[in-house]
Amino acid sequence: MTRKDLVRLQRWFSHHVAGYHTNEPGYDFVIRLKEQHTKRVCRIIKMLCRKLDLTEQEIILAETMALLHDIGRFKQYEIYGTFNDRSSQNHATIGLHLISEYNLLSAYTIDEKNLITKAIAFHNVGKLPEDEDGKTLFYMRLLRDADKLDILEIMTDYYRSREKQAKAALQIGLPDDSTCSTKVLNALQEHRIAEFEDLETLCDLKLFHISWVYDLNFIPSFQTVQHKGYIDRIEKTLPFDQKIIDSVNDARNHVIELLRVSGKAPISR
Ligand SMILES: [Fe+2]
């Protein structure tokens, strides 16, 4: 595959997404949210690739994964009117069907196709499989980090402004309750990512996003979290509660400590 193949896919993507616009402002706003998310994930993954010293071929591969990782979102919204996988269908699965239906990866080798489809299939699962080879896991982790970094950017802004139009799409139906569920708090106290299935309130969703620091993989990703101040900014929108404060402090210290240790070594893959 070459950069030209990727450019062809980018054109296909724009054309495909244009087909989901309806001229109904509320609906088109939501479609644009996902379109812009994809474009930013492409930029973020490129930034990560460069910081990790990947080759041009490896960067094209990673950008392809980013471009197609949420391709199922548009059809998901068209059919179900929601981005909530729990109440509709796994959007990664919808995306993989589209990739095969439109034969999008015909210019890619079997090895590249496998890497792309596996990275997409696992970009939204709780835990990565343990029986994959190092190269596959590397790309899975890279896509997950890039996706998370952009969602953190969107959600951090949203928690501050709570833009009305974005509400239903971003808050995935969770009530504006300021209490946090025990299971979600436990996950943070145990320094692990919270389970999506356990989210019951908006407060849980905020803690869920903070818990992502326990599932990031690369030093440049931690640098971005630190540089953008995501944890501090989300914390400002959380209720004042000692358990929450302690959990958020732990997450912040996790990032600081990783960066401190990594500061002594070069950024590595
Ligand atoms: Fe996704």
Short mmCIF file of N, CA and C in Angstrom, two decimals, residues 73-228:
data_model
loop_
_atom_site.label_atom_id
_atom_site.label_comp_id
_atom_site.label_asym_id
_atom_site.label_seq_id
_atom_site.Cartn_x
_atom_site.Cartn_y
_atom_site.Cartn_z
N ARG A 73 -19.90 3.96 12.68
CA ARG A 73 -20.70 4.89 13.49
C ARG A 73 -21.86 5.52 12.72
N PHE A 74 -21.63 5.83 11.44
CA PHE A 74 -22.64 6.55 10.65
C PHE A 74 -23.85 5.66 10.39
N LYS A 75 -23.56 4.41 10.02
CA LYS A 75 -24.64 3.47 9.79
C LYS A 75 -25.35 3.15 11.11
N GLN A 76 -24.56 3.04 12.17
CA GLN A 76 -25.14 2.77 13.50
C GLN A 76 -26.16 3.87 13.85
N TYR A 77 -25.78 5.12 13.61
CA TYR A 77 -26.68 6.23 13.96
C TYR A 77 -27.89 6.25 13.04
N GLU A 78 -27.66 5.92 11.79
CA GLU A 78 -28.78 5.90 10.83
C GLU A 78 -29.82 4.84 11.23
N ILE A 79 -29.34 3.67 11.61
CA ILE A 79 -30.27 2.58 11.94
C ILE A 79 -30.88 2.75 13.32
N TYR A 80 -30.03 3.05 14.32
CA TYR A 80 -30.50 3.02 15.71
C TYR A 80 -30.70 4.38 16.35
N GLY A 81 -30.18 5.45 15.74
CA GLY A 81 -30.32 6.80 16.32
C GLY A 81 -29.55 6.97 17.60
N THR A 82 -28.51 6.17 17.82
CA THR A 82 -27.69 6.28 19.03
C THR A 82 -26.28 5.79 18.73
N PHE A 83 -25.31 6.23 19.57
CA PHE A 83 -23.95 5.70 19.49
C PHE A 83 -23.70 4.73 20.64
N ASN A 84 -24.75 4.43 21.36
CA ASN A 84 -24.60 3.52 22.49
C ASN A 84 -24.60 2.07 21.97
N ASP A 85 -23.43 1.45 21.99
CA ASP A 85 -23.32 0.08 21.48
C ASP A 85 -24.20 -0.89 22.26
N ARG A 86 -24.36 -0.59 23.56
CA ARG A 86 -25.12 -1.50 24.41
C ARG A 86 -26.57 -1.61 23.97
N SER A 87 -27.14 -0.45 23.54
CA SER A 87 -28.55 -0.49 23.17
C SER A 87 -28.74 -0.62 21.66
N SER A 88 -27.64 -0.77 20.91
CA SER A 88 -27.79 -0.94 19.46
C SER A 88 -26.95 -2.14 19.00
N GLN A 89 -25.79 -1.85 18.45
CA GLN A 89 -24.93 -2.92 17.93
C GLN A 89 -23.49 -2.43 18.04
N ASN A 90 -22.56 -3.34 18.17
CA ASN A 90 -21.14 -2.95 18.26
C ASN A 90 -20.72 -2.23 16.96
N HIS A 91 -20.31 -0.95 17.10
CA HIS A 91 -20.01 -0.18 15.89
C HIS A 91 -18.75 -0.66 15.18
N ALA A 92 -17.86 -1.35 15.91
CA ALA A 92 -16.67 -1.90 15.25
C ALA A 92 -17.08 -3.02 14.29
N THR A 93 -18.04 -3.83 14.72
CA THR A 93 -18.53 -4.92 13.87
C THR A 93 -19.22 -4.37 12.63
N ILE A 94 -20.03 -3.32 12.81
CA ILE A 94 -20.70 -2.70 11.65
C ILE A 94 -19.61 -2.21 10.68
N GLY A 95 -18.57 -1.57 11.24
CA GLY A 95 -17.48 -1.04 10.41
C GLY A 95 -16.77 -2.13 9.63
N LEU A 96 -16.50 -3.25 10.27
CA LEU A 96 -15.79 -4.33 9.59
C LEU A 96 -16.63 -4.91 8.44
N HIS A 97 -17.93 -4.95 8.63
CA HIS A 97 -18.82 -5.41 7.53
C HIS A 97 -18.74 -4.44 6.36
N LEU A 98 -18.73 -3.14 6.66
CA LEU A 98 -18.66 -2.14 5.60
C LEU A 98 -17.34 -2.25 4.83
N ILE A 99 -16.26 -2.45 5.58
CA ILE A 99 -14.93 -2.57 4.95
C ILE A 99 -14.92 -3.74 3.97
N SER A 100 -15.56 -4.82 4.37
CA SER A 100 -15.60 -5.98 3.48
C SER A 100 -16.60 -5.76 2.33
N GLU A 101 -17.74 -5.17 2.65
CA GLU A 101 -18.77 -4.92 1.62
C GLU A 101 -18.23 -4.03 0.49
N TYR A 102 -17.49 -2.98 0.87
CA TYR A 102 -16.96 -2.04 -0.15
C TYR A 102 -15.54 -2.41 -0.59
N ASN A 103 -15.04 -3.54 -0.10
CA ASN A 103 -13.70 -4.02 -0.47
C ASN A 103 -12.66 -2.90 -0.33
N LEU A 104 -12.70 -2.22 0.80
CA LEU A 104 -11.89 -1.02 0.98
C LEU A 104 -10.38 -1.27 1.05
N LEU A 105 -10.00 -2.51 1.40
CA LEU A 105 -8.57 -2.75 1.62
C LEU A 105 -7.92 -3.55 0.49
N SER A 106 -8.47 -3.42 -0.71
CA SER A 106 -7.96 -4.23 -1.83
C SER A 106 -6.49 -3.92 -2.17
N ALA A 107 -6.04 -2.71 -1.85
CA ALA A 107 -4.65 -2.35 -2.17
C ALA A 107 -3.67 -2.78 -1.07
N TYR A 108 -4.19 -3.36 -0.02
CA TYR A 108 -3.34 -3.72 1.12
C TYR A 108 -2.99 -5.21 1.09
N THR A 109 -1.83 -5.57 1.63
CA THR A 109 -1.43 -6.99 1.68
C THR A 109 -2.26 -7.71 2.74
N ILE A 110 -2.21 -9.03 2.71
CA ILE A 110 -2.98 -9.82 3.69
C ILE A 110 -2.53 -9.46 5.12
N ASP A 111 -1.22 -9.31 5.27
CA ASP A 111 -0.69 -8.96 6.60
C ASP A 111 -1.23 -7.60 7.06
N GLU A 112 -1.22 -6.63 6.15
CA GLU A 112 -1.72 -5.29 6.49
C GLU A 112 -3.23 -5.33 6.80
N LYS A 113 -3.97 -6.10 5.96
CA LYS A 113 -5.42 -6.22 6.19
C LYS A 113 -5.70 -6.80 7.58
N ASN A 114 -4.93 -7.83 7.95
CA ASN A 114 -5.12 -8.45 9.26
C ASN A 114 -4.87 -7.45 10.38
N LEU A 115 -3.80 -6.68 10.23
CA LEU A 115 -3.46 -5.71 11.28
C LEU A 115 -4.57 -4.65 11.40
N ILE A 116 -5.06 -4.18 10.25
CA ILE A 116 -6.09 -3.13 10.26
C ILE A 116 -7.39 -3.66 10.86
N THR A 117 -7.83 -4.82 10.39
CA THR A 117 -9.12 -5.32 10.88
C THR A 117 -9.06 -5.68 12.37
N LYS A 118 -7.93 -6.21 12.80
CA LYS A 118 -7.83 -6.55 14.23
C LYS A 118 -7.79 -5.29 15.09
N ALA A 119 -7.05 -4.29 14.63
CA ALA A 119 -6.97 -3.04 15.41
C ALA A 119 -8.37 -2.42 15.52
N ILE A 120 -9.14 -2.46 14.43
CA ILE A 120 -10.50 -1.89 14.47
C ILE A 120 -11.40 -2.74 15.38
N ALA A 121 -11.31 -4.06 15.22
CA ALA A 121 -12.17 -4.95 16.02
C ALA A 121 -11.96 -4.76 17.52
N PHE A 122 -10.73 -4.43 17.90
CA PHE A 122 -10.43 -4.33 19.34
C PHE A 122 -10.27 -2.90 19.84
N HIS A 123 -10.64 -1.91 19.01
CA HIS A 123 -10.40 -0.53 19.46
C HIS A 123 -11.35 -0.13 20.57
N ASN A 124 -12.48 -0.82 20.70
CA ASN A 124 -13.49 -0.41 21.67
C ASN A 124 -13.80 -1.49 22.70
N VAL A 125 -12.90 -2.47 22.88
CA VAL A 125 -13.18 -3.51 23.88
C VAL A 125 -12.49 -3.15 25.21
N GLY A 126 -12.96 -3.76 26.28
CA GLY A 126 -12.39 -3.47 27.59
C GLY A 126 -10.93 -3.89 27.69
N LYS A 127 -10.67 -5.14 27.27
CA LYS A 127 -9.31 -5.67 27.41
C LYS A 127 -8.81 -6.23 26.09
N LEU A 128 -7.53 -6.07 25.85
CA LEU A 128 -6.94 -6.61 24.63
C LEU A 128 -6.74 -8.12 24.77
N PRO A 129 -6.76 -8.84 23.64
CA PRO A 129 -6.53 -10.30 23.73
C PRO A 129 -5.08 -10.57 24.15
N GLU A 130 -4.87 -11.70 24.80
CA GLU A 130 -3.51 -11.98 25.28
C GLU A 130 -2.71 -12.83 24.30
N ASP A 131 -3.43 -13.43 23.32
CA ASP A 131 -2.73 -14.38 22.44
C ASP A 131 -2.33 -13.76 21.09
N GLU A 132 -2.21 -12.44 21.03
CA GLU A 132 -1.80 -11.81 19.76
C GLU A 132 -0.30 -11.57 19.74
N ASP A 133 0.27 -11.50 18.53
CA ASP A 133 1.70 -11.23 18.43
C ASP A 133 2.00 -9.76 18.73
N GLY A 134 3.26 -9.46 18.95
CA GLY A 134 3.68 -8.13 19.37
C GLY A 134 3.30 -7.03 18.39
N LYS A 135 3.43 -7.32 17.08
CA LYS A 135 3.14 -6.30 16.07
C LYS A 135 1.65 -5.94 16.08
N THR A 136 0.81 -6.96 16.16
CA THR A 136 -0.63 -6.73 16.18
C THR A 136 -1.02 -5.93 17.42
N LEU A 137 -0.47 -6.33 18.56
CA LEU A 137 -0.78 -5.62 19.81
C LEU A 137 -0.29 -4.17 19.76
N PHE A 138 0.86 -3.97 19.11
CA PHE A 138 1.40 -2.61 19.00
C PHE A 138 0.39 -1.70 18.29
N TYR A 139 -0.12 -2.14 17.15
CA TYR A 139 -1.07 -1.30 16.40
C TYR A 139 -2.41 -1.16 17.13
N MET A 140 -2.83 -2.23 17.79
CA MET A 140 -4.08 -2.15 18.58
C MET A 140 -3.94 -1.06 19.63
N ARG A 141 -2.79 -1.06 20.31
CA ARG A 141 -2.56 -0.09 21.39
C ARG A 141 -2.45 1.33 20.84
N LEU A 142 -1.81 1.43 19.70
CA LEU A 142 -1.62 2.76 19.08
C LEU A 142 -2.98 3.38 18.73
N LEU A 143 -3.84 2.59 18.10
CA LEU A 143 -5.17 3.10 17.72
C LEU A 143 -5.99 3.43 18.96
N ARG A 144 -5.92 2.59 19.96
CA ARG A 144 -6.69 2.84 21.19
C ARG A 144 -6.23 4.13 21.86
N ASP A 145 -4.92 4.37 21.88
CA ASP A 145 -4.42 5.61 22.49
C ASP A 145 -4.90 6.83 21.71
N ALA A 146 -4.77 6.78 20.39
CA ALA A 146 -5.16 7.93 19.56
C ALA A 146 -6.65 8.22 19.74
N ASP A 147 -7.47 7.17 19.73
CA ASP A 147 -8.92 7.31 19.89
C ASP A 147 -9.23 7.92 21.27
N LYS A 148 -8.60 7.39 22.29
CA LYS A 148 -8.84 7.89 23.66
C LYS A 148 -8.44 9.36 23.79
N LEU A 149 -7.29 9.72 23.20
CA LEU A 149 -6.82 11.11 23.35
C LEU A 149 -7.81 12.08 22.73
N ASP A 150 -8.40 11.71 21.60
CA ASP A 150 -9.37 12.66 21.03
C ASP A 150 -10.67 12.68 21.83
N ILE A 151 -11.11 11.52 22.31
CA ILE A 151 -12.35 11.50 23.11
C ILE A 151 -12.14 12.31 24.39
N LEU A 152 -10.95 12.22 24.96
CA LEU A 152 -10.66 13.02 26.16
C LEU A 152 -10.78 14.51 25.85
N GLU A 153 -10.29 14.90 24.68
CA GLU A 153 -10.38 16.31 24.28
C GLU A 153 -11.85 16.74 24.15
N ILE A 154 -12.63 15.93 23.43
CA ILE A 154 -14.05 16.25 23.22
C ILE A 154 -14.80 16.30 24.54
N MET A 155 -14.59 15.27 25.38
CA MET A 155 -15.37 15.17 26.61
C MET A 155 -14.96 16.20 27.65
N THR A 156 -13.68 16.53 27.69
CA THR A 156 -13.22 17.55 28.64
C THR A 156 -13.89 18.88 28.32
N ASP A 157 -13.96 19.19 27.05
CA ASP A 157 -14.66 20.42 26.62
C ASP A 157 -16.14 20.35 26.95
N TYR A 158 -16.71 19.17 26.65
CA TYR A 158 -18.15 19.00 26.88
C TYR A 158 -18.51 19.13 28.36
N TYR A 159 -17.73 18.52 29.24
CA TYR A 159 -18.03 18.59 30.67
C TYR A 159 -18.04 20.03 31.17
N ARG A 160 -17.22 20.86 30.54
CA ARG A 160 -17.15 22.26 30.95
C ARG A 160 -18.34 23.04 30.40
N SER A 161 -18.65 22.82 29.13
CA SER A 161 -19.67 23.66 28.49
C SER A 161 -21.05 23.00 28.42
N ARG A 162 -21.06 21.64 28.41
CA ARG A 162 -22.30 20.88 28.29
C ARG A 162 -23.20 21.46 27.20
N GLU A 163 -22.60 21.58 26.04
CA GLU A 163 -23.30 22.09 24.86
C GLU A 163 -24.57 21.27 24.62
N LYS A 164 -25.70 21.97 24.54
CA LYS A 164 -27.00 21.29 24.47
C LYS A 164 -27.09 20.29 23.33
N GLN A 165 -26.63 20.74 22.17
CA GLN A 165 -26.80 19.91 20.99
C GLN A 165 -26.02 18.59 21.10
N ALA A 166 -24.89 18.67 21.80
CA ALA A 166 -24.03 17.49 21.89
C ALA A 166 -24.50 16.53 22.97
N LYS A 167 -25.41 17.01 23.81
CA LYS A 167 -25.77 16.28 25.02
C LYS A 167 -26.15 14.81 24.79
N ALA A 168 -27.18 14.60 23.99
CA ALA A 168 -27.69 13.25 23.82
C ALA A 168 -26.63 12.34 23.22
N ALA A 169 -25.87 12.86 22.27
CA ALA A 169 -24.88 12.03 21.58
C ALA A 169 -23.70 11.68 22.48
N LEU A 170 -23.26 12.64 23.28
CA LEU A 170 -22.05 12.41 24.07
C LEU A 170 -22.32 11.79 25.42
N GLN A 171 -23.49 12.08 25.96
CA GLN A 171 -23.77 11.62 27.33
C GLN A 171 -24.38 10.22 27.35
N ILE A 172 -24.53 9.64 26.17
CA ILE A 172 -25.07 8.29 25.96
C ILE A 172 -26.22 7.93 26.92
N GLY A 173 -27.10 8.89 27.12
CA GLY A 173 -28.32 8.62 27.89
C GLY A 173 -28.13 8.57 29.40
N LEU A 174 -26.95 8.87 29.91
CA LEU A 174 -26.74 8.80 31.36
C LEU A 174 -27.32 10.04 32.04
N PRO A 175 -27.98 9.87 33.20
CA PRO A 175 -28.59 11.01 33.89
C PRO A 175 -27.54 11.94 34.50
N ASP A 176 -27.91 13.23 34.64
CA ASP A 176 -27.00 14.25 35.20
C ASP A 176 -26.82 14.11 36.70
N ASP A 177 -26.85 12.95 37.19
CA ASP A 177 -26.74 12.67 38.62
C ASP A 177 -25.28 12.89 39.04
N SER A 178 -25.08 13.57 40.17
CA SER A 178 -23.69 13.86 40.56
C SER A 178 -23.14 12.82 41.54
N THR A 179 -23.82 11.69 41.67
CA THR A 179 -23.24 10.64 42.52
C THR A 179 -22.44 9.68 41.64
N CYS A 180 -21.46 9.05 42.26
CA CYS A 180 -20.65 8.09 41.51
C CYS A 180 -20.92 6.68 42.02
N SER A 181 -20.93 5.74 41.11
CA SER A 181 -21.22 4.35 41.49
C SER A 181 -20.00 3.70 42.14
N THR A 182 -20.27 2.82 43.09
CA THR A 182 -19.20 2.16 43.84
C THR A 182 -18.25 1.40 42.91
N LYS A 183 -18.82 0.71 41.93
CA LYS A 183 -17.98 -0.11 41.04
C LYS A 183 -16.98 0.75 40.27
N VAL A 184 -17.44 1.93 39.86
CA VAL A 184 -16.57 2.83 39.08
C VAL A 184 -15.47 3.39 39.99
N LEU A 185 -15.87 3.81 41.20
CA LEU A 185 -14.88 4.31 42.16
C LEU A 185 -13.87 3.23 42.54
N ASN A 186 -14.37 2.00 42.70
CA ASN A 186 -13.47 0.88 43.04
C ASN A 186 -12.41 0.70 41.98
N ALA A 187 -12.82 0.80 40.73
CA ALA A 187 -11.86 0.62 39.63
C ALA A 187 -10.73 1.64 39.74
N LEU A 188 -11.10 2.89 40.00
CA LEU A 188 -10.07 3.93 40.12
C LEU A 188 -9.18 3.69 41.34
N GLN A 189 -9.81 3.27 42.43
CA GLN A 189 -9.02 3.00 43.64
C GLN A 189 -8.06 1.83 43.43
N GLU A 190 -8.46 0.91 42.53
CA GLU A 190 -7.58 -0.24 42.22
C GLU A 190 -6.67 0.05 41.03
N HIS A 191 -6.66 1.29 40.60
CA HIS A 191 -5.79 1.73 39.50
C HIS A 191 -6.02 0.94 38.22
N ARG A 192 -7.26 0.77 37.86
CA ARG A 192 -7.57 0.11 36.59
C ARG A 192 -8.70 0.85 35.90
N ILE A 193 -8.83 0.60 34.61
CA ILE A 193 -9.86 1.26 33.82
C ILE A 193 -11.24 0.78 34.28
N ALA A 194 -12.19 1.71 34.40
CA ALA A 194 -13.54 1.33 34.82
C ALA A 194 -14.25 0.62 33.66
N GLU A 195 -15.26 -0.18 34.01
CA GLU A 195 -16.01 -0.93 32.98
C GLU A 195 -17.13 -0.05 32.44
N PHE A 196 -17.23 0.00 31.14
CA PHE A 196 -18.28 0.79 30.50
C PHE A 196 -19.67 0.33 30.98
N GLU A 197 -19.80 -0.97 31.18
CA GLU A 197 -21.09 -1.54 31.59
C GLU A 197 -21.53 -1.04 32.96
N ASP A 198 -20.59 -0.56 33.77
CA ASP A 198 -20.92 -0.13 35.13
C ASP A 198 -21.35 1.34 35.22
N LEU A 199 -21.30 2.05 34.12
CA LEU A 199 -21.63 3.49 34.17
C LEU A 199 -23.12 3.70 34.35
N GLU A 200 -23.45 4.50 35.37
CA GLU A 200 -24.87 4.78 35.63
C GLU A 200 -25.19 6.26 35.62
N THR A 201 -24.20 7.11 35.84
CA THR A 201 -24.45 8.56 35.93
C THR A 201 -23.40 9.33 35.12
N LEU A 202 -23.66 10.62 34.97
CA LEU A 202 -22.69 11.47 34.28
C LEU A 202 -21.37 11.52 35.05
N CYS A 203 -21.48 11.50 36.37
CA CYS A 203 -20.30 11.50 37.22
C CYS A 203 -19.45 10.24 36.95
N ASP A 204 -20.12 9.11 36.78
CA ASP A 204 -19.40 7.86 36.43
C ASP A 204 -18.66 8.02 35.12
N LEU A 205 -19.32 8.66 34.17
CA LEU A 205 -18.71 8.84 32.84
C LEU A 205 -17.42 9.66 32.96
N LYS A 206 -17.45 10.68 33.80
CA LYS A 206 -16.26 11.52 34.00
C LYS A 206 -15.13 10.70 34.62
N LEU A 207 -15.48 9.92 35.64
CA LEU A 207 -14.45 9.08 36.28
C LEU A 207 -13.94 8.01 35.31
N PHE A 208 -14.85 7.49 34.49
CA PHE A 208 -14.47 6.50 33.47
C PHE A 208 -13.39 7.09 32.56
N HIS A 209 -13.61 8.33 32.13
CA HIS A 209 -12.62 8.96 31.24
C HIS A 209 -11.30 9.21 31.96
N ILE A 210 -11.37 9.58 33.23
CA ILE A 210 -10.12 9.74 33.99
C ILE A 210 -9.40 8.39 34.13
N SER A 211 -10.18 7.32 34.29
CA SER A 211 -9.57 5.99 34.49
C SER A 211 -8.83 5.51 33.24
N TRP A 212 -9.01 6.17 32.14
CA TRP A 212 -8.30 5.78 30.91
C TRP A 212 -6.79 5.91 31.05
N VAL A 213 -6.33 6.72 32.00
CA VAL A 213 -4.87 6.83 32.17
C VAL A 213 -4.26 5.47 32.53
N TYR A 214 -5.11 4.55 33.02
CA TYR A 214 -4.60 3.21 33.34
C TYR A 214 -4.62 2.29 32.14
N ASP A 215 -5.07 2.79 31.02
CA ASP A 215 -5.13 1.96 29.80
C ASP A 215 -4.42 2.64 28.63
N LEU A 216 -3.63 3.67 28.91
CA LEU A 216 -2.82 4.27 27.84
C LEU A 216 -1.52 3.49 27.74
N ASN A 217 -0.94 3.51 26.56
CA ASN A 217 0.20 2.63 26.31
C ASN A 217 1.53 3.30 26.01
N PHE A 218 1.50 4.50 25.47
CA PHE A 218 2.74 5.09 24.98
C PHE A 218 3.06 6.41 25.70
N ILE A 219 4.34 6.65 25.88
CA ILE A 219 4.77 7.86 26.58
C ILE A 219 4.20 9.14 25.93
N PRO A 220 4.22 9.28 24.59
CA PRO A 220 3.65 10.50 24.01
C PRO A 220 2.17 10.69 24.36
N SER A 221 1.47 9.60 24.63
CA SER A 221 0.06 9.70 25.02
C SER A 221 -0.04 10.31 26.42
N PHE A 222 0.81 9.85 27.32
CA PHE A 222 0.82 10.42 28.68
C PHE A 222 1.25 11.88 28.65
N GLN A 223 2.20 12.17 27.75
CA GLN A 223 2.64 13.57 27.62
C GLN A 223 1.48 14.45 27.18
N THR A 224 0.66 13.94 26.27
CA THR A 224 -0.50 14.71 25.79
C THR A 224 -1.49 14.95 26.92
N VAL A 225 -1.79 13.91 27.69
CA VAL A 225 -2.73 14.03 28.82
C VAL A 225 -2.23 15.10 29.79
N GLN A 226 -0.93 15.07 30.04
CA GLN A 226 -0.33 16.02 30.97
C GLN A 226 -0.37 17.44 30.41
N HIS A 227 0.07 17.54 29.17
CA HIS A 227 0.17 18.85 28.52
C HIS A 227 -1.20 19.52 28.39
N LYS A 228 -2.22 18.72 28.09
CA LYS A 228 -3.57 19.28 27.89
C LYS A 228 -4.33 19.45 29.21
#
